[in-house]
Amino acid sequence: MVNAILAMNGYARAGLEADAMNHMTNTARPQPARSFEEMRGAQRYTLLIRTAKLVCESGEFLCIIRDVSETGVRLRLFHDLPRDMRMALELSNGEHYFIERVWERDSHAGFRFAAPIDVHAFIAEVSPYPRRQMRLRMEFPVLLTVDGQVNAATVCDLSTQGARVECSRFLAIGQRVKLNGDRFPLNMAKVCWRSGNTYGLAFEQVFTLEALAVMAAELQHVGSAPAAESRTTRAV
């Protein structure tokens, strides 16, 4: 579990190692025995719309948190999950929670936390930084057209409203460009910032959350059909 999560793209390895060791230490300490009924009956809090993402070796995948308790969480999905059993759930404030898949059916999935969580902190989702759109750290090639010239570029991360790309062609702040690629639909964008060969782009036509989730799954070679078949193993 720990090795799989440490292999995830874009994570600070030292920070995850520390968190993983904390989980291992906490779960290794003797804990009072809790019955199945107690774990399943933990008070649940319903979150109607809270965007998050699942992170595993297969990639990063958008989801919506539907309800949460100190022992588990139920997520709304937009596609079948990858086969990874061990994952991390990352919130928009960057906090991540190690989880284990328990069941998947009807476009939803249930997960068990590696250790009981502070539900109120989970719901508050406090961050010292301004809230922004959830970004998926993933790389794929695109064609970037500017002034009629087509250039090779690489998308480094992606959100519903924009992308971070690397391109050897110099782009000016405010310049309009055209992006398109395999499984990435044609879209016009404006350059918002640059740092060396890295540029921040704002899309003129934003993606819906579902459209981005499905596209990202396809780009990461995960099936896009909603999970309808029950794969229940245990209740959260």
PDB file of C-alpha atoms in Angstrom:
ATOM      1  CA  MET A   1       0.000   0.000   0.000  1.00  0.00           C
ATOM      2  CA  VAL A   2       2.662   2.497   1.054  1.00  0.00           C
ATOM      3  CA  ASN A   3       4.919   1.755  -1.929  1.00  0.00           C
ATOM      4  CA  ALA A   4       2.021   2.135  -4.365  1.00  0.00           C
ATOM      5  CA  ILE A   5       1.027   5.541  -3.023  1.00  0.00           C
ATOM      6  CA  LEU A   6       4.622   6.793  -2.888  1.00  0.00           C
ATOM      7  CA  ALA A   7       4.851   6.064  -6.629  1.00  0.00           C
ATOM      8  CA  MET A   8       2.050   8.527  -7.470  1.00  0.00           C
ATOM      9  CA  ASN A   9       2.965  11.303  -9.908  1.00  0.00           C
ATOM     10  CA  GLY A  10       3.580  14.785  -8.541  1.00  0.00           C
ATOM     11  CA  TYR A  11       3.595  14.005  -4.827  1.00  0.00           C
ATOM     12  CA  ALA A  12       6.286  15.201  -2.428  1.00  0.00           C
ATOM     13  CA  ARG A  13       7.846  11.858  -1.486  1.00  0.00           C
ATOM     14  CA  ALA A  14       9.108  12.983   1.905  1.00  0.00           C
ATOM     15  CA  GLY A  15       5.703  14.254   2.964  1.00  0.00           C
ATOM     16  CA  LEU A  16       3.929  11.091   1.922  1.00  0.00           C
ATOM     17  CA  GLU A  17       6.510   8.913   3.597  1.00  0.00           C
ATOM     18  CA  ALA A  18       5.911  10.788   6.847  1.00  0.00           C
ATOM     19  CA  ASP A  19       2.150  10.448   6.523  1.00  0.00           C
ATOM     20  CA  ALA A  20       2.390   6.814   5.599  1.00  0.00           C
ATOM     21  CA  MET A  21       4.607   6.107   8.600  1.00  0.00           C
ATOM     22  CA  ASN A  22       2.139   7.934  10.847  1.00  0.00           C
ATOM     23  CA  HIS A  23      -0.667   5.730   9.546  1.00  0.00           C
ATOM     24  CA  MET A  24       1.417   2.612  10.081  1.00  0.00           C
ATOM     25  CA  THR A  25       2.414   3.690  13.567  1.00  0.00           C
ATOM     26  CA  ASN A  26      -1.115   4.621  14.587  1.00  0.00           C
ATOM     27  CA  THR A  27      -2.658   1.452  13.244  1.00  0.00           C
ATOM     28  CA  ALA A  28       0.105  -0.681  14.795  1.00  0.00           C
ATOM     29  CA  ARG A  29      -0.683   0.538  18.301  1.00  0.00           C
ATOM     30  CA  PRO A  30      -3.149  -1.593  20.236  1.00  0.00           C
ATOM     31  CA  GLN A  31      -6.663  -0.239  19.707  1.00  0.00           C
ATOM     32  CA  PRO A  32      -9.870  -1.097  21.567  1.00  0.00           C
ATOM     33  CA  ALA A  33     -11.752  -3.763  19.640  1.00  0.00           C
ATOM     34  CA  ARG A  34     -14.614  -2.325  17.590  1.00  0.00           C
ATOM     35  CA  SER A  35     -17.436  -4.505  16.382  1.00  0.00           C
ATOM     36  CA  PHE A  36     -18.546  -4.545  12.741  1.00  0.00           C
ATOM     37  CA  GLU A  37     -21.783  -2.864  13.762  1.00  0.00           C
ATOM     38  CA  GLU A  38     -19.884  -0.047  15.470  1.00  0.00           C
ATOM     39  CA  MET A  39     -17.726   0.604  12.419  1.00  0.00           C
ATOM     40  CA  ARG A  40     -20.619   0.441   9.976  1.00  0.00           C
ATOM     41  CA  GLY A  41     -22.799   2.548  12.256  1.00  0.00           C
ATOM     42  CA  ALA A  42     -20.368   5.467  12.654  1.00  0.00           C
ATOM     43  CA  GLN A  43     -22.202   8.775  12.294  1.00  0.00           C
ATOM     44  CA  ARG A  44     -22.292   9.851   8.661  1.00  0.00           C
ATOM     45  CA  TYR A  45     -22.254  13.405   7.316  1.00  0.00           C
ATOM     46  CA  THR A  46     -23.766  14.071   3.908  1.00  0.00           C
ATOM     47  CA  LEU A  47     -21.806  16.329   1.545  1.00  0.00           C
ATOM     48  CA  LEU A  48     -23.979  16.967  -1.487  1.00  0.00           C
ATOM     49  CA  ILE A  49     -21.274  18.422  -3.745  1.00  0.00           C
ATOM     50  CA  ARG A  50     -17.626  18.236  -2.705  1.00  0.00           C
ATOM     51  CA  THR A  51     -15.090  17.621  -5.449  1.00  0.00           C
ATOM     52  CA  ALA A  52     -12.071  15.471  -4.675  1.00  0.00           C
ATOM     53  CA  LYS A  53      -9.782  13.102  -6.514  1.00  0.00           C
ATOM     54  CA  LEU A  54      -8.532   9.564  -6.113  1.00  0.00           C
ATOM     55  CA  VAL A  55      -4.796   9.086  -6.531  1.00  0.00           C
ATOM     56  CA  CYS A  56      -3.128   5.746  -7.186  1.00  0.00           C
ATOM     57  CA  GLU A  57      -0.472   4.170  -9.372  1.00  0.00           C
ATOM     58  CA  SER A  58      -2.884   4.199 -12.323  1.00  0.00           C
ATOM     59  CA  GLY A  59      -3.279   7.990 -12.186  1.00  0.00           C
ATOM     60  CA  GLU A  60      -5.562  10.662 -10.746  1.00  0.00           C
ATOM     61  CA  PHE A  61      -9.349  10.514 -11.036  1.00  0.00           C
ATOM     62  CA  LEU A  62     -12.064  13.028 -10.193  1.00  0.00           C
ATOM     63  CA  CYS A  63     -14.952  12.124  -7.913  1.00  0.00           C
ATOM     64  CA  ILE A  64     -17.572  13.725  -5.675  1.00  0.00           C
ATOM     65  CA  ILE A  65     -17.781  13.045  -1.950  1.00  0.00           C
ATOM     66  CA  ARG A  66     -21.347  12.111  -1.037  1.00  0.00           C
ATOM     67  CA  ASP A  67     -21.029  11.235   2.635  1.00  0.00           C
ATOM     68  CA  VAL A  68     -18.307  10.590   5.177  1.00  0.00           C
ATOM     69  CA  SER A  69     -17.837   9.114   8.635  1.00  0.00           C
ATOM     70  CA  GLU A  70     -14.750   8.679  10.793  1.00  0.00           C
ATOM     71  CA  THR A  71     -14.217   5.213   9.320  1.00  0.00           C
ATOM     72  CA  GLY A  72     -15.189   5.548   5.670  1.00  0.00           C
ATOM     73  CA  VAL A  73     -16.411   7.598   2.739  1.00  0.00           C
ATOM     74  CA  ARG A  74     -18.835   7.158  -0.168  1.00  0.00           C
ATOM     75  CA  LEU A  75     -17.893   8.664  -3.516  1.00  0.00           C
ATOM     76  CA  ARG A  76     -19.808   9.447  -6.693  1.00  0.00           C
ATOM     77  CA  LEU A  77     -17.896   8.183  -9.721  1.00  0.00           C
ATOM     78  CA  PHE A  78     -17.878   9.146 -13.401  1.00  0.00           C
ATOM     79  CA  HIS A  79     -16.308   5.946 -14.728  1.00  0.00           C
ATOM     80  CA  ASP A  80     -15.134   2.526 -13.605  1.00  0.00           C
ATOM     81  CA  LEU A  81     -12.375   2.679 -11.032  1.00  0.00           C
ATOM     82  CA  PRO A  82      -8.888   1.403 -11.833  1.00  0.00           C
ATOM     83  CA  ARG A  83      -8.121  -1.962 -10.289  1.00  0.00           C
ATOM     84  CA  ASP A  84      -5.823  -0.496  -7.631  1.00  0.00           C
ATOM     85  CA  MET A  85      -7.119  -1.576  -4.218  1.00  0.00           C
ATOM     86  CA  ARG A  86      -5.077   0.971  -2.252  1.00  0.00           C
ATOM     87  CA  MET A  87      -5.529   4.659  -2.985  1.00  0.00           C
ATOM     88  CA  ALA A  88      -5.354   8.129  -1.478  1.00  0.00           C
ATOM     89  CA  LEU A  89      -8.268  10.553  -1.454  1.00  0.00           C
ATOM     90  CA  GLU A  90      -7.064  14.123  -1.983  1.00  0.00           C
ATOM     91  CA  LEU A  91      -9.224  17.127  -1.107  1.00  0.00           C
ATOM     92  CA  SER A  92      -9.065  20.528  -2.785  1.00  0.00           C
ATOM     93  CA  ASN A  93      -6.932  21.886   0.085  1.00  0.00           C
ATOM     94  CA  GLY A  94      -4.244  19.285  -0.633  1.00  0.00           C
ATOM     95  CA  GLU A  95      -4.987  17.086   2.389  1.00  0.00           C
ATOM     96  CA  HIS A  96      -4.898  13.402   1.546  1.00  0.00           C
ATOM     97  CA  TYR A  97      -6.292  10.321   3.280  1.00  0.00           C
ATOM     98  CA  PHE A  98      -5.188   6.756   2.684  1.00  0.00           C
ATOM     99  CA  ILE A  99      -8.177   4.591   1.800  1.00  0.00           C
ATOM    100  CA  GLU A 100      -9.052   1.049   0.782  1.00  0.00           C
ATOM    101  CA  ARG A 101     -11.828   0.229  -1.670  1.00  0.00           C
ATOM    102  CA  VAL A 102     -14.640  -1.865  -0.195  1.00  0.00           C
ATOM    103  CA  TRP A 103     -17.415  -1.841  -2.793  1.00  0.00           C
ATOM    104  CA  GLU A 104     -18.333  -0.320  -6.160  1.00  0.00           C
ATOM    105  CA  ARG A 105     -21.764  -0.206  -7.835  1.00  0.00           C
ATOM    106  CA  ASP A 106     -24.235   2.100  -9.569  1.00  0.00           C
ATOM    107  CA  SER A 107     -21.689   4.895 -10.172  1.00  0.00           C
ATOM    108  CA  HIS A 108     -20.716   4.978  -6.485  1.00  0.00           C
ATOM    109  CA  ALA A 109     -17.999   3.374  -4.399  1.00  0.00           C
ATOM    110  CA  GLY A 110     -17.352   2.936  -0.702  1.00  0.00           C
ATOM    111  CA  PHE A 111     -13.926   3.170   0.902  1.00  0.00           C
ATOM    112  CA  ARG A 112     -12.514   2.507   4.361  1.00  0.00           C
ATOM    113  CA  PHE A 113      -9.991   4.949   5.836  1.00  0.00           C
ATOM    114  CA  ALA A 114      -6.653   3.466   6.872  1.00  0.00           C
ATOM    115  CA  ALA A 115      -7.267   4.989  10.328  1.00  0.00           C
ATOM    116  CA  PRO A 116     -10.214   6.882  11.879  1.00  0.00           C
ATOM    117  CA  ILE A 117     -10.241  10.531  10.776  1.00  0.00           C
ATOM    118  CA  ASP A 118     -11.333  13.854  12.258  1.00  0.00           C
ATOM    119  CA  VAL A 119     -14.607  14.260  10.356  1.00  0.00           C
ATOM    120  CA  HIS A 120     -15.039  17.923  11.294  1.00  0.00           C
ATOM    121  CA  ALA A 121     -11.574  18.782   9.916  1.00  0.00           C
ATOM    122  CA  PHE A 122     -12.377  16.767   6.792  1.00  0.00           C
ATOM    123  CA  ILE A 123     -15.593  18.716   6.227  1.00  0.00           C
ATOM    124  CA  ALA A 124     -14.093  22.129   7.070  1.00  0.00           C
ATOM    125  CA  GLU A 125     -11.325  21.584   4.502  1.00  0.00           C
ATOM    126  CA  VAL A 126      -9.340  24.523   5.895  1.00  0.00           C
ATOM    127  CA  SER A 127      -6.480  25.864   3.791  1.00  0.00           C
ATOM    128  CA  PRO A 128      -4.165  28.888   4.128  1.00  0.00           C
ATOM    129  CA  TYR A 129      -4.390  29.364   0.367  1.00  0.00           C
ATOM    130  CA  PRO A 130      -7.280  30.575  -1.818  1.00  0.00           C
ATOM    131  CA  ARG A 131      -9.493  27.736  -3.006  1.00  0.00           C
ATOM    132  CA  ARG A 132      -9.029  26.813  -6.659  1.00  0.00           C
ATOM    133  CA  GLN A 133     -10.278  24.227  -9.108  1.00  0.00           C
ATOM    134  CA  MET A 134      -9.163  20.645  -8.550  1.00  0.00           C
ATOM    135  CA  ARG A 135      -6.231  19.856 -10.807  1.00  0.00           C
ATOM    136  CA  LEU A 136      -5.213  16.480 -12.189  1.00  0.00           C
ATOM    137  CA  ARG A 137      -1.489  15.876 -12.409  1.00  0.00           C
ATOM    138  CA  MET A 138      -1.098  13.960 -15.650  1.00  0.00           C
ATOM    139  CA  GLU A 139       1.049  14.279 -18.754  1.00  0.00           C
ATOM    140  CA  PHE A 140       0.000  13.770 -22.364  1.00  0.00           C
ATOM    141  CA  PRO A 141       1.032  15.255 -25.735  1.00  0.00           C
ATOM    142  CA  VAL A 142      -1.025  17.859 -27.559  1.00  0.00           C
ATOM    143  CA  LEU A 143      -0.647  20.098 -30.574  1.00  0.00           C
ATOM    144  CA  LEU A 144      -0.510  23.801 -29.816  1.00  0.00           C
ATOM    145  CA  THR A 145      -1.279  26.119 -32.716  1.00  0.00           C
ATOM    146  CA  VAL A 146      -0.339  29.795 -32.572  1.00  0.00           C
ATOM    147  CA  ASP A 147      -0.190  32.270 -35.458  1.00  0.00           C
ATOM    148  CA  GLY A 148      -0.920  29.418 -37.854  1.00  0.00           C
ATOM    149  CA  GLN A 149       2.093  27.381 -36.753  1.00  0.00           C
ATOM    150  CA  VAL A 150       1.633  23.969 -35.119  1.00  0.00           C
ATOM    151  CA  ASN A 151       3.919  23.116 -32.214  1.00  0.00           C
ATOM    152  CA  ALA A 152       4.348  20.020 -30.074  1.00  0.00           C
ATOM    153  CA  ALA A 153       3.485  20.573 -26.419  1.00  0.00           C
ATOM    154  CA  THR A 154       2.892  18.535 -23.266  1.00  0.00           C
ATOM    155  CA  VAL A 155       0.034  19.033 -20.835  1.00  0.00           C
ATOM    156  CA  CYS A 156       1.380  18.672 -17.278  1.00  0.00           C
ATOM    157  CA  ASP A 157      -1.804  19.218 -15.302  1.00  0.00           C
ATOM    158  CA  LEU A 158      -5.412  19.874 -16.114  1.00  0.00           C
ATOM    159  CA  SER A 159      -8.549  21.365 -14.561  1.00  0.00           C
ATOM    160  CA  THR A 160     -12.018  22.247 -15.828  1.00  0.00           C
ATOM    161  CA  GLN A 161     -10.839  25.812 -16.507  1.00  0.00           C
ATOM    162  CA  GLY A 162      -7.282  25.494 -17.730  1.00  0.00           C
ATOM    163  CA  ALA A 163      -4.020  23.620 -18.051  1.00  0.00           C
ATOM    164  CA  ARG A 164      -0.305  23.867 -17.406  1.00  0.00           C
ATOM    165  CA  VAL A 165       1.698  23.035 -20.509  1.00  0.00           C
ATOM    166  CA  GLU A 166       5.324  22.819 -21.567  1.00  0.00           C
ATOM    167  CA  CYS A 167       6.249  24.068 -25.032  1.00  0.00           C
ATOM    168  CA  SER A 168       9.534  25.113 -26.653  1.00  0.00           C
ATOM    169  CA  ARG A 169       7.733  27.833 -28.643  1.00  0.00           C
ATOM    170  CA  PHE A 170       7.761  31.220 -26.925  1.00  0.00           C
ATOM    171  CA  LEU A 171       4.279  32.403 -25.982  1.00  0.00           C
ATOM    172  CA  ALA A 172       3.357  35.906 -24.879  1.00  0.00           C
ATOM    173  CA  ILE A 173       1.105  36.653 -21.923  1.00  0.00           C
ATOM    174  CA  GLY A 174      -2.425  37.136 -23.237  1.00  0.00           C
ATOM    175  CA  GLN A 175      -1.719  35.311 -26.500  1.00  0.00           C
ATOM    176  CA  ARG A 176      -4.513  33.071 -27.870  1.00  0.00           C
ATOM    177  CA  VAL A 177      -3.579  29.511 -28.755  1.00  0.00           C
ATOM    178  CA  LYS A 178      -5.384  26.439 -30.022  1.00  0.00           C
ATOM    179  CA  LEU A 179      -5.011  23.060 -28.302  1.00  0.00           C
ATOM    180  CA  ASN A 180      -6.014  19.661 -29.574  1.00  0.00           C
ATOM    181  CA  GLY A 181      -4.829  16.093 -29.279  1.00  0.00           C
ATOM    182  CA  ASP A 182      -5.767  12.447 -29.171  1.00  0.00           C
ATOM    183  CA  ARG A 183      -8.841  12.208 -26.881  1.00  0.00           C
ATOM    184  CA  PHE A 184      -8.436  15.907 -26.104  1.00  0.00           C
ATOM    185  CA  PRO A 185     -11.018  18.015 -27.968  1.00  0.00           C
ATOM    186  CA  LEU A 186     -10.117  21.179 -29.807  1.00  0.00           C
ATOM    187  CA  ASN A 187     -10.135  24.159 -27.448  1.00  0.00           C
ATOM    188  CA  MET A 188      -9.016  27.765 -27.594  1.00  0.00           C
ATOM    189  CA  ALA A 189      -7.082  29.143 -24.648  1.00  0.00           C
ATOM    190  CA  LYS A 190      -5.292  32.273 -23.479  1.00  0.00           C
ATOM    191  CA  VAL A 191      -1.822  32.387 -21.930  1.00  0.00           C
ATOM    192  CA  CYS A 192      -2.112  33.602 -18.317  1.00  0.00           C
ATOM    193  CA  TRP A 193       1.440  33.140 -17.057  1.00  0.00           C
ATOM    194  CA  ARG A 194       4.792  31.710 -18.055  1.00  0.00           C
ATOM    195  CA  SER A 195       7.907  30.392 -16.337  1.00  0.00           C
ATOM    196  CA  GLY A 196      10.628  29.336 -18.740  1.00  0.00           C
ATOM    197  CA  ASN A 197       9.067  26.856 -21.143  1.00  0.00           C
ATOM    198  CA  THR A 198       6.066  26.287 -18.873  1.00  0.00           C
ATOM    199  CA  TYR A 199       2.800  28.165 -19.446  1.00  0.00           C
ATOM    200  CA  GLY A 200      -0.523  28.483 -17.692  1.00  0.00           C
ATOM    201  CA  LEU A 201      -3.509  28.454 -20.046  1.00  0.00           C
ATOM    202  CA  ALA A 202      -7.129  29.462 -19.396  1.00  0.00           C
ATOM    203  CA  PHE A 203      -9.665  27.696 -21.605  1.00  0.00           C
ATOM    204  CA  GLU A 204     -12.213  29.770 -23.490  1.00  0.00           C
ATOM    205  CA  GLN A 205     -14.644  26.843 -23.317  1.00  0.00           C
ATOM    206  CA  VAL A 206     -14.448  25.214 -19.884  1.00  0.00           C
ATOM    207  CA  PHE A 207     -15.112  21.531 -19.256  1.00  0.00           C
ATOM    208  CA  THR A 208     -17.872  20.241 -17.048  1.00  0.00           C
ATOM    209  CA  LEU A 209     -16.622  18.177 -14.120  1.00  0.00           C
ATOM    210  CA  GLU A 210     -18.044  15.004 -15.659  1.00  0.00           C
ATOM    211  CA  ALA A 211     -16.539  15.690 -19.093  1.00  0.00           C
ATOM    212  CA  LEU A 212     -13.108  16.272 -17.556  1.00  0.00           C
ATOM    213  CA  ALA A 213     -13.399  13.170 -15.365  1.00  0.00           C
ATOM    214  CA  VAL A 214     -14.312  10.919 -18.285  1.00  0.00           C
ATOM    215  CA  MET A 215     -11.647  12.404 -20.559  1.00  0.00           C
ATOM    216  CA  ALA A 216      -8.963  12.053 -17.883  1.00  0.00           C
ATOM    217  CA  ALA A 217      -9.911   8.427 -17.302  1.00  0.00           C
ATOM    218  CA  GLU A 218      -9.654   7.690 -21.020  1.00  0.00           C
ATOM    219  CA  LEU A 219      -6.309   9.475 -21.270  1.00  0.00           C
ATOM    220  CA  GLN A 220      -5.072   7.330 -18.380  1.00  0.00           C
ATOM    221  CA  HIS A 221      -6.467   4.191 -20.046  1.00  0.00           C
ATOM    222  CA  VAL A 222      -9.257   3.513 -17.583  1.00  0.00           C
ATOM    223  CA  GLY A 223     -12.732   2.551 -18.843  1.00  0.00           C
ATOM    224  CA  SER A 224     -15.193   5.443 -18.998  1.00  0.00           C
ATOM    225  CA  ALA A 225     -18.424   3.486 -18.519  1.00  0.00           C
ATOM    226  CA  PRO A 226     -20.148   4.153 -15.172  1.00  0.00           C
ATOM    227  CA  ALA A 227     -19.748   1.358 -12.673  1.00  0.00           C
ATOM    228  CA  ALA A 228     -23.081  -0.489 -12.669  1.00  0.00           C
ATOM    229  CA  GLU A 229     -22.134  -4.020 -11.702  1.00  0.00           C
ATOM    230  CA  SER A 230     -21.888  -4.686  -7.977  1.00  0.00           C
ATOM    231  CA  ARG A 231     -18.394  -5.529  -6.786  1.00  0.00           C
ATOM    232  CA  THR A 232     -19.185  -5.549  -3.089  1.00  0.00           C
ATOM    233  CA  THR A 233     -16.720  -7.301  -0.819  1.00  0.00           C
ATOM    234  CA  ARG A 234     -17.451  -5.777   2.581  1.00  0.00           C
ATOM    235  CA  ALA A 235     -19.561  -2.907   3.878  1.00  0.00           C
ATOM    236  CA  VAL A 236     -17.769   0.291   4.875  1.00  0.00           C
TER     237      VAL A 236
END
